[in-house]
PDB file of C-alpha atoms in Angstrom:
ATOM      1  CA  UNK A   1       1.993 -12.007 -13.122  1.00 95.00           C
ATOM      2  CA  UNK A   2      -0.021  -9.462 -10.526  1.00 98.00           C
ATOM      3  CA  UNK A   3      -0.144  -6.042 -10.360  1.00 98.00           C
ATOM      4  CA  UNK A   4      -1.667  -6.221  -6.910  1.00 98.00           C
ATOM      5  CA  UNK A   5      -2.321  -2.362  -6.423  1.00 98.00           C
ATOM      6  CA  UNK A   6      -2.624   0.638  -8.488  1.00 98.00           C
ATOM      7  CA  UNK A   7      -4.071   4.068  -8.491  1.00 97.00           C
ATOM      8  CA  UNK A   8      -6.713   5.804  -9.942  1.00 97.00           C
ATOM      9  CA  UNK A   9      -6.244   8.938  -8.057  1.00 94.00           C
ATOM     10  CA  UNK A  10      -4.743  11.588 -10.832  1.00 95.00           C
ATOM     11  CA  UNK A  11      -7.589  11.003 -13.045  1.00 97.00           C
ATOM     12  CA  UNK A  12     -11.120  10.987 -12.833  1.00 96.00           C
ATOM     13  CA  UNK A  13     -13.430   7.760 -11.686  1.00 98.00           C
ATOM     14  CA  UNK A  14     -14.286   7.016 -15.401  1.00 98.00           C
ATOM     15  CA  UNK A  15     -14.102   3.657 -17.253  1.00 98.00           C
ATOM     16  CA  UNK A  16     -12.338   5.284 -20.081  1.00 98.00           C
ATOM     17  CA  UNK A  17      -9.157   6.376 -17.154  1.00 98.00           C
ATOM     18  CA  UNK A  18      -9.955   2.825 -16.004  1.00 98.00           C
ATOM     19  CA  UNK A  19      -8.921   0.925 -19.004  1.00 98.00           C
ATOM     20  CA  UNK A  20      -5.942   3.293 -19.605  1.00 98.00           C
ATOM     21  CA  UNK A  21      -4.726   0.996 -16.531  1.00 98.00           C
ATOM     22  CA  UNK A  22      -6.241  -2.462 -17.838  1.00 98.00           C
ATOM     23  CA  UNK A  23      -4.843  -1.563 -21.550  1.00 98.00           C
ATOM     24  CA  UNK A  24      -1.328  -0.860 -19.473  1.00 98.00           C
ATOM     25  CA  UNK A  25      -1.558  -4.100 -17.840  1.00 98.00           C
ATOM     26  CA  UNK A  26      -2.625  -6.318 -20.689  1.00 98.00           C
ATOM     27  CA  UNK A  27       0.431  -4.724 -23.206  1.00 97.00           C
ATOM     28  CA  UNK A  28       3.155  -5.510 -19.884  1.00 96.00           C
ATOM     29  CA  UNK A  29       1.834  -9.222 -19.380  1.00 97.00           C
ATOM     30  CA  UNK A  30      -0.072  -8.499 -16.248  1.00 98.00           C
ATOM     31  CA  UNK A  31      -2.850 -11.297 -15.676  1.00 97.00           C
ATOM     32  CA  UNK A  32      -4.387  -9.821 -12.637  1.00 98.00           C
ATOM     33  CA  UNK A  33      -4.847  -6.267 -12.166  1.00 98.00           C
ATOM     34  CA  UNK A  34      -6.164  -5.152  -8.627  1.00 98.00           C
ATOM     35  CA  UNK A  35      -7.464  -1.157  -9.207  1.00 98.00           C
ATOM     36  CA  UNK A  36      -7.723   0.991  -6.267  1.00 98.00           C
ATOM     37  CA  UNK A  37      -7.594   4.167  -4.724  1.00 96.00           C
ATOM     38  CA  UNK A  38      -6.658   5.534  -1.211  1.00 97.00           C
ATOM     39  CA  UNK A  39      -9.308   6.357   1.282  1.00 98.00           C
ATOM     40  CA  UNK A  40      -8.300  10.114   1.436  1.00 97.00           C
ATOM     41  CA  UNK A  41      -9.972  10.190  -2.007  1.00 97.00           C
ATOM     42  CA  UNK A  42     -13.134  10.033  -0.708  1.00 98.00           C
ATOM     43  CA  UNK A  43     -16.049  12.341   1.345  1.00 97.00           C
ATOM     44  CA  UNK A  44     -16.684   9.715   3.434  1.00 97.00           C
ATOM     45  CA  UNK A  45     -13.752   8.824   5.112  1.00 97.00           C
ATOM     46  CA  UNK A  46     -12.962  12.733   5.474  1.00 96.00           C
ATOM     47  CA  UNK A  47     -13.442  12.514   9.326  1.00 95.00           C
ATOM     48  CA  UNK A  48     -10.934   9.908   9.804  1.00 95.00           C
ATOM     49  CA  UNK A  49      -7.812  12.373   8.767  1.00 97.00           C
ATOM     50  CA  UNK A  50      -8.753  14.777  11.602  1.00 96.00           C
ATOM     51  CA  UNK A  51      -5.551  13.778  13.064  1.00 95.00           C
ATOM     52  CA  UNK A  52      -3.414  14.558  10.028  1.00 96.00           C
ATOM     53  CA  UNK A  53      -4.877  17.405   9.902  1.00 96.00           C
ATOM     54  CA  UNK A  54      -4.682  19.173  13.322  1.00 96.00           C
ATOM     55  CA  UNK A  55      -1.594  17.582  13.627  1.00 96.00           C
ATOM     56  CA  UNK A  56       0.294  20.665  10.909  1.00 96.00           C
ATOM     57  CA  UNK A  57      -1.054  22.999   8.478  1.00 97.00           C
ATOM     58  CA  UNK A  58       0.968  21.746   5.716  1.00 96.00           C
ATOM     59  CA  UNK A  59      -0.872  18.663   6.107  1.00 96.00           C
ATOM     60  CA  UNK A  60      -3.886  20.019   6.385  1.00 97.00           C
ATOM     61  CA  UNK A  61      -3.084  21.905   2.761  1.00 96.00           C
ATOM     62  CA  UNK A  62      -2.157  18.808   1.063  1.00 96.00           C
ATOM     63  CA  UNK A  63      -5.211  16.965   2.707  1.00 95.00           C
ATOM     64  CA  UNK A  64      -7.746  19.666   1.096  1.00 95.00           C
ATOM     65  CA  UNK A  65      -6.644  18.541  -2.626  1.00 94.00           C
ATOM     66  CA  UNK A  66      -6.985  15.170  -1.974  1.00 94.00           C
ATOM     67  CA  UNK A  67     -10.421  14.499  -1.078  1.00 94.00           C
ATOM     68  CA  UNK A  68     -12.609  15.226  -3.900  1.00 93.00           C
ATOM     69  CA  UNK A  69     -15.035  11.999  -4.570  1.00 97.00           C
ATOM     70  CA  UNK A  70     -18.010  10.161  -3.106  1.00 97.00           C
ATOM     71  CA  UNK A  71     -17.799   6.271  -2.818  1.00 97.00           C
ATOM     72  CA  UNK A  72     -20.705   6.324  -4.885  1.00 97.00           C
ATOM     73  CA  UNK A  73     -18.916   7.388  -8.024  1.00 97.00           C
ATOM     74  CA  UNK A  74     -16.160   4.542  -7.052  1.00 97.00           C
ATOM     75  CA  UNK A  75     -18.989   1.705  -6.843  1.00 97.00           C
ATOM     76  CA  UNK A  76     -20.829   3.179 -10.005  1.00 97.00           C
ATOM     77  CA  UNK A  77     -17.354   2.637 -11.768  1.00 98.00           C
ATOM     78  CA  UNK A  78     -16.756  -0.362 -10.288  1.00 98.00           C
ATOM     79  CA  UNK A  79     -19.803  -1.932 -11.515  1.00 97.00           C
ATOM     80  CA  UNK A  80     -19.314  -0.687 -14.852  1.00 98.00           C
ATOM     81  CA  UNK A  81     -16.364  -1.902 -15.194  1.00 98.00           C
ATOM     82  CA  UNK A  82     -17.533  -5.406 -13.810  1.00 96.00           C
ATOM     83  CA  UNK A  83     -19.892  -5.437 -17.194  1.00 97.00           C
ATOM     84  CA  UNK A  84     -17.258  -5.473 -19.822  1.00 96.00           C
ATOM     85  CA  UNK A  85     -15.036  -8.133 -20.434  1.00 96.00           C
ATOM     86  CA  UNK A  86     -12.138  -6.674 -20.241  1.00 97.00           C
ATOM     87  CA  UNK A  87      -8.363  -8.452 -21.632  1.00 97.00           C
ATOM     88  CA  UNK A  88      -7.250  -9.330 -18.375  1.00 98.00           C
ATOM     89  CA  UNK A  89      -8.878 -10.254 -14.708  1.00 98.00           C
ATOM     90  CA  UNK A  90      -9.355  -6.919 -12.829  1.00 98.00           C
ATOM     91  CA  UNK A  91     -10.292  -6.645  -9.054  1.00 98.00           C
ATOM     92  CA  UNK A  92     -11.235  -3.553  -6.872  1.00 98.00           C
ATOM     93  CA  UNK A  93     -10.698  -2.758  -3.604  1.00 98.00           C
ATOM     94  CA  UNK A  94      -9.460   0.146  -1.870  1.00 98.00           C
ATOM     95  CA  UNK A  95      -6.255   1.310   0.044  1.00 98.00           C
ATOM     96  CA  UNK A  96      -7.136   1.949   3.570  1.00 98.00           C
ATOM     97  CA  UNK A  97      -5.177   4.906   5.798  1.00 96.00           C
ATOM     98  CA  UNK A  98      -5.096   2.350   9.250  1.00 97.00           C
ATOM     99  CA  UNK A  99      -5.249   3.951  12.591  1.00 95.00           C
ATOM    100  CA  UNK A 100      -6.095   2.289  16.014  1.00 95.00           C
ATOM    101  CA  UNK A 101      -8.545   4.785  17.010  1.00 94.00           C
ATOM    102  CA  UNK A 102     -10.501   4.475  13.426  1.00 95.00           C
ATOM    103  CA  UNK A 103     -11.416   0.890  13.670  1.00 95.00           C
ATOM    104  CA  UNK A 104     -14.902   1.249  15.138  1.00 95.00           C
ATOM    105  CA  UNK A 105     -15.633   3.781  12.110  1.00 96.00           C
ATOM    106  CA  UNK A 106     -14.073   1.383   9.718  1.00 97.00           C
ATOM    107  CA  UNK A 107     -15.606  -1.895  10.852  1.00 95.00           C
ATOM    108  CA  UNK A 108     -18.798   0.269   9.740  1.00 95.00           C
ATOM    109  CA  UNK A 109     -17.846   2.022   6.365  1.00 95.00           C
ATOM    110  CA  UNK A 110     -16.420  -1.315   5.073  1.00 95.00           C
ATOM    111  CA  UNK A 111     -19.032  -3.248   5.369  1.00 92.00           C
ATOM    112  CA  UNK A 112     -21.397  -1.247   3.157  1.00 90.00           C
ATOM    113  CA  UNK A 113     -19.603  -2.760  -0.365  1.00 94.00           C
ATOM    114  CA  UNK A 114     -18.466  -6.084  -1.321  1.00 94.00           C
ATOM    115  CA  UNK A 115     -14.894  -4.994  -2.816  1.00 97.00           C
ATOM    116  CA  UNK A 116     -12.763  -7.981  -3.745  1.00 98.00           C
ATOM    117  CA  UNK A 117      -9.948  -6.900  -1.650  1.00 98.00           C
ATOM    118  CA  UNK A 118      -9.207  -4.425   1.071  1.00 98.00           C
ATOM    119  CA  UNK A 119      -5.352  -3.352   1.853  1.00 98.00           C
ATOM    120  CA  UNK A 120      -4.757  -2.014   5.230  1.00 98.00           C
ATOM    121  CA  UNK A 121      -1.969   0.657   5.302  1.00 98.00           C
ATOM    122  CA  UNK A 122       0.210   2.935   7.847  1.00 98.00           C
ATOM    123  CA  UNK A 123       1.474   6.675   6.330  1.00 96.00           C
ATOM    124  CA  UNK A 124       1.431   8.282   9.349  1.00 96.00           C
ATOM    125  CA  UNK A 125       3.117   8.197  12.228  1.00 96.00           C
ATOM    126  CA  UNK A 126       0.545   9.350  15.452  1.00 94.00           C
ATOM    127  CA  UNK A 127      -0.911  11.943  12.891  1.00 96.00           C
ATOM    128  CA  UNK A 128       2.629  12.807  10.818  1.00 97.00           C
ATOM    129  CA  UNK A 129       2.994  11.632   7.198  1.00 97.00           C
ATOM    130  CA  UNK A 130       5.968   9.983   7.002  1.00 97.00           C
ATOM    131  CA  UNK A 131       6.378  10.017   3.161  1.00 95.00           C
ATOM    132  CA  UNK A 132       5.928  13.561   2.054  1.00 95.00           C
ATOM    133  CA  UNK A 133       8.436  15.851   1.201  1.00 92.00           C
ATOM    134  CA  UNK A 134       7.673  18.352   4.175  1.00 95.00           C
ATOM    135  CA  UNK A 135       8.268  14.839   6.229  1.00 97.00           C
ATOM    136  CA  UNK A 136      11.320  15.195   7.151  1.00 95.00           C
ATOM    137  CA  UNK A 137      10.944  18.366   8.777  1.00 95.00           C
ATOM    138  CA  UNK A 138       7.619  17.361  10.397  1.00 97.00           C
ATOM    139  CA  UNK A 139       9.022  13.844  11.479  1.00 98.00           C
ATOM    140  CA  UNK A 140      12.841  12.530  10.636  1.00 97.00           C
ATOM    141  CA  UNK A 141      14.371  15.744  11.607  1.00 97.00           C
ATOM    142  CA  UNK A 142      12.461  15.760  15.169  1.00 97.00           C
ATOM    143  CA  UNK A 143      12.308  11.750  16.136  1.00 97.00           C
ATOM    144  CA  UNK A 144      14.698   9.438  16.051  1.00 98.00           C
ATOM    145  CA  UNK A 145      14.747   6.652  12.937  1.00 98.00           C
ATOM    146  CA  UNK A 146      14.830   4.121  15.961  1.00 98.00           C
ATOM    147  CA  UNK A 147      11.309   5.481  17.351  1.00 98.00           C
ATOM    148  CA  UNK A 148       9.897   6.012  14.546  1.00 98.00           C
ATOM    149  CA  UNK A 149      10.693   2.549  13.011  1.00 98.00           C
ATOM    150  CA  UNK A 150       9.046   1.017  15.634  1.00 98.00           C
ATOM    151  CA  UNK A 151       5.947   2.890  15.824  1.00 98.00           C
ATOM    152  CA  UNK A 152       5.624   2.048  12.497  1.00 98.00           C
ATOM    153  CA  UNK A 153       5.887  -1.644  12.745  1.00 98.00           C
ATOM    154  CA  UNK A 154       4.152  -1.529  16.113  1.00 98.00           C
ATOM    155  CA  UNK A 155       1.303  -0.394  13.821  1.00 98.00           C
ATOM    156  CA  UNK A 156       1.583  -2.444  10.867  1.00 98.00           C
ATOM    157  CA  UNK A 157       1.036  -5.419  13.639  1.00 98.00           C
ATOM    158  CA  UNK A 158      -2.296  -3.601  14.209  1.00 98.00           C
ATOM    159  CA  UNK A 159      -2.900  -4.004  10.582  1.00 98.00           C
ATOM    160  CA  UNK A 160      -2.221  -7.746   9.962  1.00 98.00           C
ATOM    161  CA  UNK A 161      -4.312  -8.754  13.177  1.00 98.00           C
ATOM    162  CA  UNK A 162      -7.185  -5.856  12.893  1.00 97.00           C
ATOM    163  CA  UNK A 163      -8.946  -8.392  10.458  1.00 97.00           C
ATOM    164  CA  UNK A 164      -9.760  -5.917   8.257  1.00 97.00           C
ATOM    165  CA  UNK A 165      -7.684  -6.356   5.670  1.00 98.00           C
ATOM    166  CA  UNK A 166      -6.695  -9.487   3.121  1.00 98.00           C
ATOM    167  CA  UNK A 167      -3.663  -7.061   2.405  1.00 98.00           C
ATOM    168  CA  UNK A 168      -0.937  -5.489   3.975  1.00 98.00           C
ATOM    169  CA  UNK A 169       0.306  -2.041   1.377  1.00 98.00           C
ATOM    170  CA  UNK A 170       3.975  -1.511   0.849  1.00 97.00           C
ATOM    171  CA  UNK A 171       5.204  -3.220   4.431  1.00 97.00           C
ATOM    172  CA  UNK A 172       8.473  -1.637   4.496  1.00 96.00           C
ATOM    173  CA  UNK A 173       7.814   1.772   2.385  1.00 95.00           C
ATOM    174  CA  UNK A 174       9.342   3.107   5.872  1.00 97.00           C
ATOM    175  CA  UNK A 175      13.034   3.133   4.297  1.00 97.00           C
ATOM    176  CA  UNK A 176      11.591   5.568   0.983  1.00 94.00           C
ATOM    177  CA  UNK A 177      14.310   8.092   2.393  1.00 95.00           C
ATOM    178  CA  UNK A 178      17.006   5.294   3.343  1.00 94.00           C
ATOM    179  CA  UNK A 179      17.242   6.091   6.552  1.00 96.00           C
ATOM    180  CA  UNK A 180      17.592   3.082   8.847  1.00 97.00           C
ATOM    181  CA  UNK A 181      17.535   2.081  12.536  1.00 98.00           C
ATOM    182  CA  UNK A 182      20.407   1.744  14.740  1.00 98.00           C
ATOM    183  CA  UNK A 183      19.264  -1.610  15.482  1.00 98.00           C
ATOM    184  CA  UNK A 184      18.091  -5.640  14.060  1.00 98.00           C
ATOM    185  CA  UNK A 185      15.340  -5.639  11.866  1.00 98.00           C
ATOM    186  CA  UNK A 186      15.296  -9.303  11.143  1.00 98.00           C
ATOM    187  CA  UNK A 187      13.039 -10.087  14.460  1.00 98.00           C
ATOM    188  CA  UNK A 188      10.721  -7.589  13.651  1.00 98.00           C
ATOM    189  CA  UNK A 189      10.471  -9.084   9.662  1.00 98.00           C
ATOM    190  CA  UNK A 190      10.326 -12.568  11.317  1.00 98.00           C
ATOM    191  CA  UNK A 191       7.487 -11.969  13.965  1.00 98.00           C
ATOM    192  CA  UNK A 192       5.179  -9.491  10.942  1.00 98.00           C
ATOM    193  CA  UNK A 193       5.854 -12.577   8.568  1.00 98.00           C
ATOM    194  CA  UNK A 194       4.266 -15.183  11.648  1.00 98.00           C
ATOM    195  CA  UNK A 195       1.555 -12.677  11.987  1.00 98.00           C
ATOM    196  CA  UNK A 196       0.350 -12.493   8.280  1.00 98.00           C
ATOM    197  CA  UNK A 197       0.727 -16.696   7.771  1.00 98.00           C
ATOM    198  CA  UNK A 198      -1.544 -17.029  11.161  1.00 98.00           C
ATOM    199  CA  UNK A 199      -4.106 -14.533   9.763  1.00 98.00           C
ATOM    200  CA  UNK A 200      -4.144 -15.250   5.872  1.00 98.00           C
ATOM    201  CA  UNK A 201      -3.136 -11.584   5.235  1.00 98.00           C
ATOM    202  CA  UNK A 202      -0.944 -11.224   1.694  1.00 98.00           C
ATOM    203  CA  UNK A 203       2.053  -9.133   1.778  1.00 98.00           C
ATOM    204  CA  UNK A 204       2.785  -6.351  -0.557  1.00 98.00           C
ATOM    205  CA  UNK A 205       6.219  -6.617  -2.810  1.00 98.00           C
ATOM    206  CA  UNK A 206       5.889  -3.384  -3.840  1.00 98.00           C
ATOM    207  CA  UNK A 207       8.450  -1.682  -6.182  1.00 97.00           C
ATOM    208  CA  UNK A 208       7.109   1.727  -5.440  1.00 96.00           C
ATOM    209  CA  UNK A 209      10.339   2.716  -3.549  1.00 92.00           C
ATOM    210  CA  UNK A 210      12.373   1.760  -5.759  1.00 94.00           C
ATOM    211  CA  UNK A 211      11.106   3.094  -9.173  1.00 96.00           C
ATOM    212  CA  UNK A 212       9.505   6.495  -7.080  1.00 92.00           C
ATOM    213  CA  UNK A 213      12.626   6.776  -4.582  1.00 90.00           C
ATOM    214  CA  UNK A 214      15.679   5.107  -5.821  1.00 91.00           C
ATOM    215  CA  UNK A 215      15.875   2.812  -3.064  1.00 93.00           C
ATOM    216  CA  UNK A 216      18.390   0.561  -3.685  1.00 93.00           C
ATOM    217  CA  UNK A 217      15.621  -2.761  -2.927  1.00 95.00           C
ATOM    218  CA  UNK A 218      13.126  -3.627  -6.006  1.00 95.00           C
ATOM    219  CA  UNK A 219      10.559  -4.254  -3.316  1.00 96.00           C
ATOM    220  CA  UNK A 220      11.058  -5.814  -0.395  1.00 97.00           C
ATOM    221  CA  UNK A 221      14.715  -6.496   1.377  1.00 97.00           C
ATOM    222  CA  UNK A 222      15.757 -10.212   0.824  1.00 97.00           C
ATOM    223  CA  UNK A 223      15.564 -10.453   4.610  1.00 98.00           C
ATOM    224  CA  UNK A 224      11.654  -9.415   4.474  1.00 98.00           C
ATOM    225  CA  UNK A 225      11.404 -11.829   1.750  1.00 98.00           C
ATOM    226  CA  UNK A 226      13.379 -14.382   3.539  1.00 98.00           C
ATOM    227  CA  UNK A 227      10.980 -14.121   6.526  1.00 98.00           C
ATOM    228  CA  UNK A 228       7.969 -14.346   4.845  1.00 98.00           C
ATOM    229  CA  UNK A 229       8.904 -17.250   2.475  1.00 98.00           C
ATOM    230  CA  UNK A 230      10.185 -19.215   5.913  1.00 97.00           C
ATOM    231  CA  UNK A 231       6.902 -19.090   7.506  1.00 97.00           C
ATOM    232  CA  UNK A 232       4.820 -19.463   4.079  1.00 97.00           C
ATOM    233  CA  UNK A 233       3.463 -16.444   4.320  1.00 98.00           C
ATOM    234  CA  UNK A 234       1.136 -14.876   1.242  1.00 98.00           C
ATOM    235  CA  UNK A 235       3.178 -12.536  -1.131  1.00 98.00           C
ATOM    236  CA  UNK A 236       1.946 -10.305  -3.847  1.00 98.00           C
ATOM    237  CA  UNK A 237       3.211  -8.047  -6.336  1.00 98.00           C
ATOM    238  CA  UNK A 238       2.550  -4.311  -6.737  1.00 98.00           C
ATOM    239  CA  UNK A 239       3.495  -1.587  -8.568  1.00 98.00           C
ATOM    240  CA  UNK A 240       1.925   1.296  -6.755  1.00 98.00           C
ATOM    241  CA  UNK A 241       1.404   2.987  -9.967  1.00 98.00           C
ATOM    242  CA  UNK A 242      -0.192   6.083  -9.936  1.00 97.00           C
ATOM    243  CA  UNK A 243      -0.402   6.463 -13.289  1.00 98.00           C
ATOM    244  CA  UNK A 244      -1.038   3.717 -16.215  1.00 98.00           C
ATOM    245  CA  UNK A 245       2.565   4.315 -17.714  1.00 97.00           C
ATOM    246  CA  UNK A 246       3.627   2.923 -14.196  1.00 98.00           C
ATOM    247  CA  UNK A 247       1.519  -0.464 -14.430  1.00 98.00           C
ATOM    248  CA  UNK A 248       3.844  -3.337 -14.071  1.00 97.00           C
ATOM    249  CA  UNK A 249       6.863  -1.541 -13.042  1.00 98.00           C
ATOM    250  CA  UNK A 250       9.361  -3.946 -11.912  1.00 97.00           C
ATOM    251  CA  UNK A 251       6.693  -6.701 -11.560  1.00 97.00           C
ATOM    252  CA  UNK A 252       9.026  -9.025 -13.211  1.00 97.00           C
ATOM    253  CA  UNK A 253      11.876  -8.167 -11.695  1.00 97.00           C
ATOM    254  CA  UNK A 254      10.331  -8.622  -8.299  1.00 97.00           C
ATOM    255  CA  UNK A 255       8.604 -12.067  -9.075  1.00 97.00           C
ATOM    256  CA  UNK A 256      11.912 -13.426  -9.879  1.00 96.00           C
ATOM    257  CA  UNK A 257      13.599 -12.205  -6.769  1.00 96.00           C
ATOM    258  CA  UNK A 258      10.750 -13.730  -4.843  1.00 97.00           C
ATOM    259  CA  UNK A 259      11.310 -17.187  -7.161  1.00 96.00           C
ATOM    260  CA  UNK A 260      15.358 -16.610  -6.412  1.00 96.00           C
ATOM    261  CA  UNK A 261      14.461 -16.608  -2.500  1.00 96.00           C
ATOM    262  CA  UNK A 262      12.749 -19.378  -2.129  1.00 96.00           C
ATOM    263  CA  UNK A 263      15.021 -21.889  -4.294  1.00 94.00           C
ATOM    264  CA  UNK A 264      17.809 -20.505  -2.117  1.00 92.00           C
ATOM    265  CA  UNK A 265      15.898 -21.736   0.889  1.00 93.00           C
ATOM    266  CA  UNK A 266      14.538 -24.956  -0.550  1.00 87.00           C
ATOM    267  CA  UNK A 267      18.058 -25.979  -1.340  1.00 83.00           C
ATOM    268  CA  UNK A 268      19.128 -25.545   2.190  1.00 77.00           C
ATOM    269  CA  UNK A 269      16.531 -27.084   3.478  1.00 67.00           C
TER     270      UNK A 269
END
């Protein structure tokens, strides 16, 4: 099983917080454990939440707590970490805040490290978070779930075919509040899942949602899943754990669902 994207981001960038997660993930099963942490973590990416920022001030608050670390401390762990032999395979990457305007900058900054994986993700909508608890005051309660739902996937298209990324974070983490659109999402799940098969990009089953917000899915909706296994496209599990307690939450759960999926479409085929 994978636990294709956890968090380091409540503790410090220490091998001994480091194996809390590998330890986790070796106790639950877990044979590949891909440790990250978001890009708001760090100094260096600082000028690339301008927008969040200018866009509110409670924003801007919750921005000023997050960044804390250089990449440098990431890269020194990271390469201590790639000296031990540790009980199960681990790979690092980092989880990348996407916006259109910040691909130049990107392009750049990413270069600079080999990381085994990168995973591109949207939580913001044109500068608004859209996951945060002063969200819906800031976002749901002033745009329509229609407008917003497309932005969104408008976005995550920009994502899967920026060629940045050999990941695509928590795909539909856009329903955390269950609120839905008015309209069809099955065209939209069925023209992201042709996009990620044509560019190799793997798409998150993340249980996040369900586990953080109660939302009724595991990870993604059997129609996402449907999509994706129709056009072949790359699938991995996640937890999203922020917290080693959290590693492999629902990993098993979701793997089967996947399994359940793709019999049902095998034998109808």
């Amino acid at each position: 099983m994978i636990d294709g994207h956890v968090h380091l981001e409540n503790g410090d960038l220490s091998v001994e917080y480091a194996m809390q997660f590998v330890e986790a993930a070796a106790a639950k099963g877990i044979d590949t454990l891909q440790i990250l942490d978001h890009t708001h973590r760090f100094i260096e990416f600082s000028p690339m939440y301008d927008g969040v920022r200018n866009a509110s001030p409670l924003q801007a608050q919750w921005l000023s707590k997050k960044i804390k670390d250089h990449l440098s401390d990431y890269h020194r762990l990271i390469d201590e970490m790639k000296q031990i032999k540790l009980p199960v395979r681990v790979l690092f990457g980092l989880e990348v805040c996407y916006t259109p305007e910040a691909e130049p900058f990107l392009k750049e900054i990413l270069s600079q490290f080999p990381y085994d994986f990168l995973v591109g993700s949207i939580h913001s909508i044109d500068g608004i978070l859209y996951d945060m608890p002063f969200s819906r005051e800031l976002l749901w309660d002033v745009q329509e779930a229609d407008a917003i739902y497309q932005r969104y996937y408008t976005l995550l298209e920009q994502v899967i075919t920026s060629g940045l990324f050999t990941q695509v974070a928590h795909p539909d983490t856009i329903k955390l509040f269950n609120i839905y659109p008015s309209y069809d999402l099955h065209p939209t799940f069925e023209r992201l899942a042709k996009l990620a098969a044509a560019h190799h990009v793997k798409m998150e089953n993340n249980t996040g949602c369900h586990y953080r917000y109660h939302t009724e899915d595991i990870g993604l909706s059997d129609a996402f899943i449907t999509a994706l296994v129709k056009e072949d496209a790359s699938i991995i599990t996640a937890s999203d754990a922020h917290y080693p307690d959290h590693v492999g939450n629902y990993i098993r759960e979701a793997t089967q669902r996947i399994e359940e999926i793709r019999d049902q479409i095998s034998s109808h085929s």
